[in-house]
Short mmCIF file of C-alpha atoms and ligand atoms in Angstrom, two decimals:
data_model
loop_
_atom_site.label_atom_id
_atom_site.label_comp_id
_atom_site.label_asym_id
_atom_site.label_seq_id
_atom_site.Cartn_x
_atom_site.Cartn_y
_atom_site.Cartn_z
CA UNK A 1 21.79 -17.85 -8.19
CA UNK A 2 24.36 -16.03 -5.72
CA UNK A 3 26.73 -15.17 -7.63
CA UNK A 4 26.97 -13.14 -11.40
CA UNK A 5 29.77 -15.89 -11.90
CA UNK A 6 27.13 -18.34 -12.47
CA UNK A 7 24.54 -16.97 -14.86
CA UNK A 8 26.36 -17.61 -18.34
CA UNK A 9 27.69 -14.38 -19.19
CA UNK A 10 30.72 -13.25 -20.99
CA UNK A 11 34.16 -13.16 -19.48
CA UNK A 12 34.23 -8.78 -20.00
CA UNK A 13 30.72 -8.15 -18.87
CA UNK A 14 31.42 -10.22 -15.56
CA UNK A 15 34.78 -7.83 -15.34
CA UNK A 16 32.50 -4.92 -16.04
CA UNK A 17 29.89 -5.66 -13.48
CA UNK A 18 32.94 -5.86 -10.80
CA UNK A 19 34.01 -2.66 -11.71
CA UNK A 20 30.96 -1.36 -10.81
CA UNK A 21 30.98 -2.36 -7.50
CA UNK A 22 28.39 -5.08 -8.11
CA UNK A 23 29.53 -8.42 -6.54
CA UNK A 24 26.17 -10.61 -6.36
CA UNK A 25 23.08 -9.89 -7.94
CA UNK A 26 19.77 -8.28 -5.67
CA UNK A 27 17.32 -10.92 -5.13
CA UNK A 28 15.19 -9.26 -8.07
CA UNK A 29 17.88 -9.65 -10.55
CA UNK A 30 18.06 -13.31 -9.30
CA UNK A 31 15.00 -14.12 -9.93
CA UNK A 32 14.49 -12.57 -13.42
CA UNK A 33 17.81 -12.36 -15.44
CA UNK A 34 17.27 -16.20 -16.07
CA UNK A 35 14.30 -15.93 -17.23
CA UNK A 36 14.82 -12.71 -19.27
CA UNK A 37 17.70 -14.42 -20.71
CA UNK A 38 15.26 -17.58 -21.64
CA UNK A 39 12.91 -14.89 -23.54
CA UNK A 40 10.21 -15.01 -21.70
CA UNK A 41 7.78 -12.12 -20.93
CA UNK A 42 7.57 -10.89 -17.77
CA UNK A 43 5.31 -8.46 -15.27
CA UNK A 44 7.86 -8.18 -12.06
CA UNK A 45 6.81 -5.98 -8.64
CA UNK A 46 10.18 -4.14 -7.88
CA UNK A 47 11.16 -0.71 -6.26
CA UNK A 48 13.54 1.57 -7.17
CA UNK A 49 16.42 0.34 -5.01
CA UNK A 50 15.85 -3.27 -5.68
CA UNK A 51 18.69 -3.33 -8.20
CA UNK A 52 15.16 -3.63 -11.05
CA UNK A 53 17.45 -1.32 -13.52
CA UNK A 54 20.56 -3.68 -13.77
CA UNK A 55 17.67 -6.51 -13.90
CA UNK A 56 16.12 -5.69 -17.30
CA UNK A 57 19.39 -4.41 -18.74
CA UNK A 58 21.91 -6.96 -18.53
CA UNK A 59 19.78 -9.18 -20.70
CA UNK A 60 18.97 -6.68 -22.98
CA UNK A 61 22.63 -5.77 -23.25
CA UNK A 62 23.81 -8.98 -23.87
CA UNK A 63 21.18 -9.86 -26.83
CA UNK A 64 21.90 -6.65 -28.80
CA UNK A 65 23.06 -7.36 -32.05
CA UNK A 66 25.64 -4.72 -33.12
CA UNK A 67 24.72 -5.39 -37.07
CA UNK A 68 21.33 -3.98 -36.53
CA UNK A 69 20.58 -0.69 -38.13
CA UNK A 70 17.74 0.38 -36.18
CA UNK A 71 16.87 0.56 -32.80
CA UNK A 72 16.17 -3.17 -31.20
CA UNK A 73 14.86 -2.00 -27.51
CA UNK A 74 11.95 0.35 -26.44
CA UNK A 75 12.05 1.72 -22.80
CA UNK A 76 9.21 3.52 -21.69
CA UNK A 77 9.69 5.30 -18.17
CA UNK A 78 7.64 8.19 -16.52
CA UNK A 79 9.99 10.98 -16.17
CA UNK A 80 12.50 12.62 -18.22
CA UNK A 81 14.70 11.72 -14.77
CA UNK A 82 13.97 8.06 -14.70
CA UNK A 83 15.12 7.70 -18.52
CA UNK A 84 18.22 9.50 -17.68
CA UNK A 85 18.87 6.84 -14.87
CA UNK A 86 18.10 4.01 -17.09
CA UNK A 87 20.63 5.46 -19.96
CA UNK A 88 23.28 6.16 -17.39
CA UNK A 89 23.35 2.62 -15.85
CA UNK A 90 22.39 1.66 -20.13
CA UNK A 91 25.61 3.28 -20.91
CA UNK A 92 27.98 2.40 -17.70
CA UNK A 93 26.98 -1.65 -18.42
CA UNK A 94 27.39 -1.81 -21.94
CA UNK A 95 31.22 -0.27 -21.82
CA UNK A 96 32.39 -3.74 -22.50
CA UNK A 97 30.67 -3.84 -25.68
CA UNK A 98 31.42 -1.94 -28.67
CA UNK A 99 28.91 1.14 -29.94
CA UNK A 100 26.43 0.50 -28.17
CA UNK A 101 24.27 3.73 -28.54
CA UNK A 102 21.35 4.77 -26.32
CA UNK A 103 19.28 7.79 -26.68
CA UNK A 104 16.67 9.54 -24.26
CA UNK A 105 13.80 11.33 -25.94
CA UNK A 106 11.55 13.42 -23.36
CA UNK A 107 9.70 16.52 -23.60
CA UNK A 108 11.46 20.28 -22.30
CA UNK A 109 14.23 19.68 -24.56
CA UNK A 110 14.30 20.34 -27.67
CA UNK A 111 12.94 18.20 -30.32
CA UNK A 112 15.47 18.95 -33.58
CA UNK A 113 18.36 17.95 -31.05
CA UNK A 114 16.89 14.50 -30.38
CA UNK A 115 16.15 13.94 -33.99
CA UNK A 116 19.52 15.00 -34.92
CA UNK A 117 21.34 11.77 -32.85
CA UNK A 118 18.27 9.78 -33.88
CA UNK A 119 19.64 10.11 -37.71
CA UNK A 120 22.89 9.06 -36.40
CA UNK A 121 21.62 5.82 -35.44
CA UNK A 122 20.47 4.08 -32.27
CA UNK A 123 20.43 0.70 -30.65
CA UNK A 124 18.32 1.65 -27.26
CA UNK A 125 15.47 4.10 -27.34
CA UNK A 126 14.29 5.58 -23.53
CA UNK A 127 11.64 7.74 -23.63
CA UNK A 128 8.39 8.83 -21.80
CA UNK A 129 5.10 8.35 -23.43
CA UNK A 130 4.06 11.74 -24.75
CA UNK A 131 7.43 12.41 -26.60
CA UNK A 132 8.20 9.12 -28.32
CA UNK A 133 4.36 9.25 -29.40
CA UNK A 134 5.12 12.70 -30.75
CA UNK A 135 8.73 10.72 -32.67
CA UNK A 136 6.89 8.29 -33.89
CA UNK A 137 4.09 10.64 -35.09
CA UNK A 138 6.84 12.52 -37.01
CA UNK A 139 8.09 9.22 -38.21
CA UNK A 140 12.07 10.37 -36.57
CA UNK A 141 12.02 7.06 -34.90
CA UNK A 142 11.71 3.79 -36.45
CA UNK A 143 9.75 0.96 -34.37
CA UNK A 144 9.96 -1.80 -36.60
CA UNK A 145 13.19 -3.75 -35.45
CA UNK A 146 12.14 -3.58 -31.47
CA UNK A 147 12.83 -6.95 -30.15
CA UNK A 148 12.31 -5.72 -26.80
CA UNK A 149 9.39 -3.47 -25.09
CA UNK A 150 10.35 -3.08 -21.60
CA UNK A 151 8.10 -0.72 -19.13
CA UNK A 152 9.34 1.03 -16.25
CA UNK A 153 7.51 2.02 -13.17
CA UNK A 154 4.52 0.88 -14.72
CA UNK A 155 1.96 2.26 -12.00
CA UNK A 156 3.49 5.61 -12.17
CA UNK A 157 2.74 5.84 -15.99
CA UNK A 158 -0.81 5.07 -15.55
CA UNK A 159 -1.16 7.35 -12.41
CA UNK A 160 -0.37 10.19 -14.77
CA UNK A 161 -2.48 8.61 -17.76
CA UNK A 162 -0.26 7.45 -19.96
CA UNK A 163 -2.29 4.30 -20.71
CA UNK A 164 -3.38 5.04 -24.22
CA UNK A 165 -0.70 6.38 -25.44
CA UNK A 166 1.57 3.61 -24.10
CA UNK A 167 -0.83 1.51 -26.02
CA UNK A 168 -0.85 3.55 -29.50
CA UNK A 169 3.07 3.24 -29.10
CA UNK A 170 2.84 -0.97 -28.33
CA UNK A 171 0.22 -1.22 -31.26
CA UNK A 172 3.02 0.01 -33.70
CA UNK A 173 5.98 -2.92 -32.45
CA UNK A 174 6.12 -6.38 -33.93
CA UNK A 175 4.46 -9.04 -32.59
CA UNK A 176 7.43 -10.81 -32.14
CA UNK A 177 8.87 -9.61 -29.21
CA UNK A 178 9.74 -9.78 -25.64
CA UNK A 179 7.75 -7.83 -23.41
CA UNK A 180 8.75 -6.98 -20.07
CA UNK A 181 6.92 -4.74 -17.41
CA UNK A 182 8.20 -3.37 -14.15
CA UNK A 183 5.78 -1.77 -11.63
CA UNK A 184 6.40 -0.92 -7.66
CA UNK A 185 2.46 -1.53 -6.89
CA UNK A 186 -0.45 -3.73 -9.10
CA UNK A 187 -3.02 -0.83 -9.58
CA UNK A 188 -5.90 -2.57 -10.45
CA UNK A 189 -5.82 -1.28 -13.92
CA UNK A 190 -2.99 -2.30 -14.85
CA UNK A 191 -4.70 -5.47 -16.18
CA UNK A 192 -5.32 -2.60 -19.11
CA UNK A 193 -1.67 -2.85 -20.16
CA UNK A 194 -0.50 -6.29 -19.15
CA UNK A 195 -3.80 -7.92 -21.18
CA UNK A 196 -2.71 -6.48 -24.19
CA UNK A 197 1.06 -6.01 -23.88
CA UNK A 198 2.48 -9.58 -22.51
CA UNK A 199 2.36 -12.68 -24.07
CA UNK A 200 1.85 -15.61 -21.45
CA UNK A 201 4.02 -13.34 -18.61
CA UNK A 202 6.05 -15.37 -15.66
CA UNK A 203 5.23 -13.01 -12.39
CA UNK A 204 7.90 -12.30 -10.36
CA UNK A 205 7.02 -10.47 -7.04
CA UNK A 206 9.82 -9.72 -4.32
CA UNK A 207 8.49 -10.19 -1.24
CA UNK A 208 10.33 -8.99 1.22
CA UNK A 209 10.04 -5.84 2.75
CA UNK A 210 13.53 -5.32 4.00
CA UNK A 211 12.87 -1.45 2.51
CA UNK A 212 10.27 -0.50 4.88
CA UNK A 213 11.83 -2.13 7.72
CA UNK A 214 14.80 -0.04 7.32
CA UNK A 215 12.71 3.03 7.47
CA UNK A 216 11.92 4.74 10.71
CA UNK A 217 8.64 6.64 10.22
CA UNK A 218 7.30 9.47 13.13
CA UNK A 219 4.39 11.73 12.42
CA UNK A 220 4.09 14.86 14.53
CA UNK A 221 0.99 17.00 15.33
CA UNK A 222 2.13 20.41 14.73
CA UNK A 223 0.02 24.07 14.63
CA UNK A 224 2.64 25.85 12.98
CA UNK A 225 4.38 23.92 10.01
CA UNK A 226 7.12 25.85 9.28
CA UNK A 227 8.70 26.16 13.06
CA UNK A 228 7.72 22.48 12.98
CA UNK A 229 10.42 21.69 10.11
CA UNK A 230 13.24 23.92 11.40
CA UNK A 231 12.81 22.15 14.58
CA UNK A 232 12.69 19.02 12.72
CA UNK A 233 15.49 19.55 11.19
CA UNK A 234 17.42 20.69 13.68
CA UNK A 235 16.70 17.95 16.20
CA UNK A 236 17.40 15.52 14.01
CA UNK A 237 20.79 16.90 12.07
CA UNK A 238 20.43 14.77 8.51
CA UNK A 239 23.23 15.12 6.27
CA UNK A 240 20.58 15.26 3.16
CA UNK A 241 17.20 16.05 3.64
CA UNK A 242 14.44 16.04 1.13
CA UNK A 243 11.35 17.78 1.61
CA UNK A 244 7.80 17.04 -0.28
CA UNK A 245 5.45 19.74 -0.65
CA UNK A 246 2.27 19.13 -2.45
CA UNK A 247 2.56 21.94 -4.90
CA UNK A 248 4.87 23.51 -6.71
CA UNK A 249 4.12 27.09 -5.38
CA UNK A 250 4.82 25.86 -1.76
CA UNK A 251 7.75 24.18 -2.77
CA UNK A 252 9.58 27.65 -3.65
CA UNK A 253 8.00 29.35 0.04
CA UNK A 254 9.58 26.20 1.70
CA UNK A 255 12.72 27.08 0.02
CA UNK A 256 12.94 30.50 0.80
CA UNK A 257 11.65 30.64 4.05
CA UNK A 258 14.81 27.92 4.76
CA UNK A 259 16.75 29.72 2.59
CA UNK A 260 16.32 33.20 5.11
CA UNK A 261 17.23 31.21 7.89
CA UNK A 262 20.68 30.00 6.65
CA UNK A 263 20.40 26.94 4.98
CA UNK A 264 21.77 25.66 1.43
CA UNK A 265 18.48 24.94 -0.72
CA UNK A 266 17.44 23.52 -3.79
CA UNK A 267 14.25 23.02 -5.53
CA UNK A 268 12.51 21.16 -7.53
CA UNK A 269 9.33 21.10 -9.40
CA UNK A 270 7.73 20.96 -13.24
CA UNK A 271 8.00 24.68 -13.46
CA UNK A 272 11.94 23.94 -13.79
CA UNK A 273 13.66 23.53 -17.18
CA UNK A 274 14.80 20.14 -17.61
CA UNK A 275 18.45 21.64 -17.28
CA UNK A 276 17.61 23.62 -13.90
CA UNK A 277 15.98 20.22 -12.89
CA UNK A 278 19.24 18.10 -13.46
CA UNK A 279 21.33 21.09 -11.62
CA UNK A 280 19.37 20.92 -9.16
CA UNK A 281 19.25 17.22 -8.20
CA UNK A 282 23.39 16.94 -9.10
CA UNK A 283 23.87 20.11 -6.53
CA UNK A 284 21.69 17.89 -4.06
CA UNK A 285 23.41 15.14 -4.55
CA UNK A 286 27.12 16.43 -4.32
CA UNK A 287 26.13 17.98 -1.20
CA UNK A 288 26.15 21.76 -2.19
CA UNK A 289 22.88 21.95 -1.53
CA UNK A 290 22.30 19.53 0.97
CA UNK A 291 18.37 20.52 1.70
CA UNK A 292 16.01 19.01 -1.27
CA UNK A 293 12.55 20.61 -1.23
CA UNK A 294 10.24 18.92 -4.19
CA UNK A 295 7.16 18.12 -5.41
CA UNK A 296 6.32 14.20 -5.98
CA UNK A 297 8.36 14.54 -9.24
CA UNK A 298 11.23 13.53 -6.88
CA UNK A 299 9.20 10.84 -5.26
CA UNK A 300 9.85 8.06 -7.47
CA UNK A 301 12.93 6.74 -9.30
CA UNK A 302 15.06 9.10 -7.70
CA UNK A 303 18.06 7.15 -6.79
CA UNK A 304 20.10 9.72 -4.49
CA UNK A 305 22.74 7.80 -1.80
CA UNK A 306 23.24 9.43 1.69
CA UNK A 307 19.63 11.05 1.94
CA UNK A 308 18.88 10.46 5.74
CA UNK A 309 15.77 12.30 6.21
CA UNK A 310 12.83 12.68 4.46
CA UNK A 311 9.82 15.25 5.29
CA UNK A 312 6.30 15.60 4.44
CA UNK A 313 5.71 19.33 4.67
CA UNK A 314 2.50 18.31 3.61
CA UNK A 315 0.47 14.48 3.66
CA UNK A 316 0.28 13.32 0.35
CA UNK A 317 -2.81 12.85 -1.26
CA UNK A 318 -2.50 8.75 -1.79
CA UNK A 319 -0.65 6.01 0.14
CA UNK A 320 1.25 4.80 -3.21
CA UNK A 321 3.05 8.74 -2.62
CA UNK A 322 3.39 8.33 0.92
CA UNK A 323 5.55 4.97 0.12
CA UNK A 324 7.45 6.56 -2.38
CA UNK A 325 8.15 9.44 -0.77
CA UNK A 326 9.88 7.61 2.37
CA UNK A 327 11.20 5.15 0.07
CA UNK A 328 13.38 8.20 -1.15
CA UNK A 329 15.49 7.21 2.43
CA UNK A 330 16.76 4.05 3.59
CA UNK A 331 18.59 2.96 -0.12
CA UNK A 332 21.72 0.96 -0.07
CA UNK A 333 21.45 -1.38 3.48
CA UNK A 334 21.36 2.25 5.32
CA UNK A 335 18.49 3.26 7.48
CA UNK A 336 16.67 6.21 7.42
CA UNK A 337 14.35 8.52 8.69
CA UNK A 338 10.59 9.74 7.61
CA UNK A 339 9.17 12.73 9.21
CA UNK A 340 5.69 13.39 8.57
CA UNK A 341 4.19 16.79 10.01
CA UNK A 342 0.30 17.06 10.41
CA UNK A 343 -1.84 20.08 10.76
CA UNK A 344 -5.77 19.25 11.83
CA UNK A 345 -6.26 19.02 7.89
CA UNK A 346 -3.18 17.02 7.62
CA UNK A 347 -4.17 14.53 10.50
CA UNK A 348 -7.25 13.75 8.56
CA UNK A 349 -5.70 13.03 5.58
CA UNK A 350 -3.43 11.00 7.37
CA UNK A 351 -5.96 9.22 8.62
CA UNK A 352 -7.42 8.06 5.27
CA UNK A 353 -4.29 7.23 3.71
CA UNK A 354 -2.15 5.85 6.77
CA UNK A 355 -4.32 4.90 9.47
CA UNK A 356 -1.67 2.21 11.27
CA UNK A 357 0.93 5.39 12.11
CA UNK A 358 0.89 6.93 15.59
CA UNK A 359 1.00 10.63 15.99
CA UNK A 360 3.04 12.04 18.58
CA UNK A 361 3.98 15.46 20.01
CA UNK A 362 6.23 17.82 18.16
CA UNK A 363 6.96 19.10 21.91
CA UNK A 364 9.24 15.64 22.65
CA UNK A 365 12.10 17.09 19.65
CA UNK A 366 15.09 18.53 21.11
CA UNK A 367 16.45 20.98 18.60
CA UNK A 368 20.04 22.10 17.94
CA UNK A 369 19.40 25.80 17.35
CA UNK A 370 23.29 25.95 16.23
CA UNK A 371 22.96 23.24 13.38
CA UNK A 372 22.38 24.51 9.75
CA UNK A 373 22.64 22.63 7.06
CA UNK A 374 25.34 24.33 4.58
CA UNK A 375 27.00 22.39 1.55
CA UNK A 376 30.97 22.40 2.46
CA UNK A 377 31.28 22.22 -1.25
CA UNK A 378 29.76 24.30 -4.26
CA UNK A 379 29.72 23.03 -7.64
CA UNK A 380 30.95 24.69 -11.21
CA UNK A 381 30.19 23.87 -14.31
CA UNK A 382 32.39 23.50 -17.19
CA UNK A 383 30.86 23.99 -20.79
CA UNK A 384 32.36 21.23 -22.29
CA UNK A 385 31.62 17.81 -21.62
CA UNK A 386 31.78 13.92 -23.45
CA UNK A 387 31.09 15.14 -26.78
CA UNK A 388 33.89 17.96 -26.33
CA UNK A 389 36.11 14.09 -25.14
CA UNK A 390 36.30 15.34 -21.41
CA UNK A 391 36.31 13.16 -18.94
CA UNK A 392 36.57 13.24 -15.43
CA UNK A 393 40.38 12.85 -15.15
CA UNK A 394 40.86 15.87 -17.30
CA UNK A 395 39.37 18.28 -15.06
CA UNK A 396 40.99 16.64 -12.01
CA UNK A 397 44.48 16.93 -13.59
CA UNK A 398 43.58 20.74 -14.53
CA UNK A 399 42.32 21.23 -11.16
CA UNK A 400 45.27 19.54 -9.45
CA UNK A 401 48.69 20.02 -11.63
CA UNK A 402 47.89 23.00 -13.22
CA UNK A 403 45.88 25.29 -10.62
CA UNK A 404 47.43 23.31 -7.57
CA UNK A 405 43.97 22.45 -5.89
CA UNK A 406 44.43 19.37 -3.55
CA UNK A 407 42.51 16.13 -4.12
CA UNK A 408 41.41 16.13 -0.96
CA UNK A 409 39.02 19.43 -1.70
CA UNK A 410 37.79 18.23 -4.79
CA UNK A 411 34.30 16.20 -4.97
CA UNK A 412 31.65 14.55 -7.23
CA UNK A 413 32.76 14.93 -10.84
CA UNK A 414 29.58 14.62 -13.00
CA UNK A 415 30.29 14.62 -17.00
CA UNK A 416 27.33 14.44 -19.81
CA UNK A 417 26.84 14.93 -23.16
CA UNK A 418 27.98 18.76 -23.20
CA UNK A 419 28.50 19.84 -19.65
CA UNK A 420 30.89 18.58 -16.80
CA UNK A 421 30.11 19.75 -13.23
CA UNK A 422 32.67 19.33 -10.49
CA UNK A 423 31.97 20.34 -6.64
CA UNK A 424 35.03 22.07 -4.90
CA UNK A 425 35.81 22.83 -1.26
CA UNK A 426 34.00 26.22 -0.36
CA UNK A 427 37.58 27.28 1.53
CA UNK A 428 39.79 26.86 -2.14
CA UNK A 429 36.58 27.22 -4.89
CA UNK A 430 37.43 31.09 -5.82
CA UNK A 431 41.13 29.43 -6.63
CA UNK A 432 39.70 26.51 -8.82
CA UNK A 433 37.20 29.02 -10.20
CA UNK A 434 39.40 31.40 -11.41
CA UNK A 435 42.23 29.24 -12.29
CA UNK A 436 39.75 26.72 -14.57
CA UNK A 437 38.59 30.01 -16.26
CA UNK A 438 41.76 31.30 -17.05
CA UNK A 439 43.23 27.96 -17.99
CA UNK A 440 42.90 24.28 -20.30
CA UNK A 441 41.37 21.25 -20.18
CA UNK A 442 42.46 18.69 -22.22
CA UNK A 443 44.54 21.82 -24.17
CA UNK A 444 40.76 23.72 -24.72
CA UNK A 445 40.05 26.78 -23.64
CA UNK A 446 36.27 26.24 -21.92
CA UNK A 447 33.75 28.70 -20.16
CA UNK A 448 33.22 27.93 -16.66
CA UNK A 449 30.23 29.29 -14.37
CA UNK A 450 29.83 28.82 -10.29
CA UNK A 451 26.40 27.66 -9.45
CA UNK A 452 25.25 29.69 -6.28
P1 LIG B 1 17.41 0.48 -9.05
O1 LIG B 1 16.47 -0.31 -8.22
O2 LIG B 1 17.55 -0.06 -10.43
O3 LIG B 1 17.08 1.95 -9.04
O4 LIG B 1 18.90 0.33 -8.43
C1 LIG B 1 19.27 0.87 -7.19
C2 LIG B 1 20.77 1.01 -7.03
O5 LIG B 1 21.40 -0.24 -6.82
C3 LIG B 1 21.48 1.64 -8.20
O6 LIG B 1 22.32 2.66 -7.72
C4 LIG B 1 22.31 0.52 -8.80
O7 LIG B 1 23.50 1.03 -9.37
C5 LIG B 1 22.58 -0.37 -7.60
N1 LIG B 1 22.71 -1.80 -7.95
C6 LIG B 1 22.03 -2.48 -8.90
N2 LIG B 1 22.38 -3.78 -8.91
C7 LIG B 1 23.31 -3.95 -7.94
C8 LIG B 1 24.07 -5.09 -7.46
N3 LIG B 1 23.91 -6.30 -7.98
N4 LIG B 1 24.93 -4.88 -6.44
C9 LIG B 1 25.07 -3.65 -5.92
N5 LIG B 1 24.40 -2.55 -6.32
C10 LIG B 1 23.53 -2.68 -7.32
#
């Protein structure tokens, strides 16, 4: 299959997926949207980039029955990020269809808000583990109409022992079902969730490893780790860089100690609110704060175009981390660069976990001592968002007719549920700022704050 055009799918949803931007489907979806589409079960090995998303969806999409009263598919994902990924690709393929409504339950947000839209109805449930466990528990979600179980990042999930309660969830959906489970790497205990999850599975494995090859990985000896990254940085000039710590404690020295020397920095870790956590990435990924320093939280799932450079401030403990770490570079056909930097403990570790990569000498970077990395753009955040009916076109009308900013200094325009965040020119954003504050969109009055 080459083309969308010849899987059998309705006339809108083919106009929907070009709309999107999505002309052929990724091998992955090649191989298993057929066979989704045939109900069968299926255990497929897929990355984050490989287009898996779009793969399980479309299917699912398409077989939702709109009579239903009560939810008919079950996502389980790792991370209260990875659900929101899933929804928003959920919610952009499933315009063509009428009321289609998907929810995301995960922990750090409040629990009476997610039972609240739960009453209202659902046809798509995404949730991690702990919190739909805790739902179901509380009997605020109703399992008995799942036709479809589908598991994301599978290894992940079991990496942070989510087995059992995985299982306790599975043990509560009919028998009758399709089953479907995505994982980047076959742990060997996995075998404890396919066994009892999936019904006579088809495998599908991608094997090509067009991802790595796109990656260029160096590894540099270094004595002093945090000269090591500005030099790093500096001789290499990314446009985005993301930076792994192993803990969360060094994520916020990496960040400040960057921060002191000029550059635009966000962070990320668990100690975050899940709100600060979503700022943070959307600042990252508009390009306010173009420097991303983060625990493995951002390792997997994190779908972020344009990041050029990824460092290891510190080796990660396993080889799955190291992959998903890089893997955070090189998305989209583009190439990209992995940095690793190795202190005599760090060398060891290396060692054990990535024996094949040659070490070199941090000496051989030539560093731009004049390059900083500074967002040209800064991003404000307008209290009002989809459930308030704004949508991006509002705020650029506001921004453009009313307050006279051009189009050419306006950015990313990110709406949700109750928040819209727009990123603005640095040179015009006191304007914009002080002219969406004083003014309307969409004839409302709404409170407006500048993220610094
Ligand atoms: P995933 O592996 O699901 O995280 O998807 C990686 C990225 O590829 C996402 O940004 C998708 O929107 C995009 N994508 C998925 N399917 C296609 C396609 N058939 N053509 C182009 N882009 C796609």
């Amino acid at each position: 299959m080459t083309t969308f055009q010849a899987l059998p799918l309705p006339q809108e949803l083919l106009e929907n997926l070009h709309s999107l931007g999505y002309e052929k489907p990724t091998p992955i979806q090649a191989q298993t949207i057929p066979l989704l589409q045939a109900n069968k079960d299926l255990i497929a090995q897929a990355k984050t980039g490989s287009g898996k998303t779009l793969a399980f969806l479309l299917p699912l999409i398409l077989k939702l029955d709109a009579q239903e009263h009560f939810p008919q598919a079950l996502i389980i994902a790792p991370t209260r990020e990875l659900c929101e990924q899933i929804a928003g690709e959920a919610n952009k393929l499933a315009r063509y269809k009428k009321d289609v409504k998907v929810i995301t339950l995960y922990g750090g947000t409040s629990l009476r808000t997610q039972v609240a839209s739960l009453e209202k109805g659902a046809d798509i449930l995404i949730g991690t583990p702990g919190r739909l466990l805790d739902h179901f528990s509380r009997e605020t979600i109703h399992l008995g109409q799942i036709k479809t179980l589908i598991l994301d990042e599978a290894d992940r999930m079991l990496d942070m022992g989510f087995a059992d309660d995985i299982l306790k969830l599975v043990s509560n959906l009919p028998k009758e079902r399709q089953s479907i489970l995505f994982s980047a790497t076959y742990p060997e205990n996995i075998d404890k969730l396919t066994k009892v999850i999936l019904k006579n599975p088809t495998e599908v494995k991608i094997a090509s490893k067009e991802k790595e090859v796109a990656i260029e990985e160096f590894v540099y000896k270094v004595e002093e780790k945090d000269k090591a990254l500005l030099t790093t940085i500096k001789h290499f000039q990314p446009n985005l860089a993301l930076i792994f710590c192993n803990t969360k404690v060094k994520t916020a020295e990496v960040s400040d100690m960057l921060h002191d020397k000029g550059f635009d920095v966000a962070t990320l870790n668990g100690d975050l609110e899940q709100y600060e956590r979503q700022e943070m990435l959307l600042q990252f990924a508009n390009g306010s704060l173009p420097v991303l320093v983060a625990t493995d939280l951002a390792a997997r799932g994190l779908d972020i175009e344009g990041i050029d450079l990824v460092i290891n401030y510190d080796v990660p403990m396993k080889t799955e981390d190291y992959t998903h770490r890089i893997g955070r570079t090189g998305r989209a056909d583009k190439s990209g660069l992995a940095v690793t930097l190795c202190d005599a403990y760090g060398l060891r570790k290396l060692g054990e976990i990535k024996p094949e990569l040659n070490t070199q000498n941090i000496a051989s970077l030539t560093p731009n001592k004049n390059f900083y990395m500074q967002g040209e753009v800064a991003t404000l955040r307008i209290d009002g968002g989809k459930k308030k009916k704004v949508r991006a076109g509002d705020i650029l009308g506001t921004l453009c007719k009313d307050i006279g900013i051009e189009n050419k200094d306006i950015g990313k325009i990110n709406v949700y549920q109750k928040n819209a965040y727009v990123a603005i020119k640095k040179t015009v954003i006191k304007k914009a700022f002080n002219g969406l504050k004083n003014g309307k969109i969409k004839g409302k009055n709404l409170r407006v704050w500048w993220l610094d």
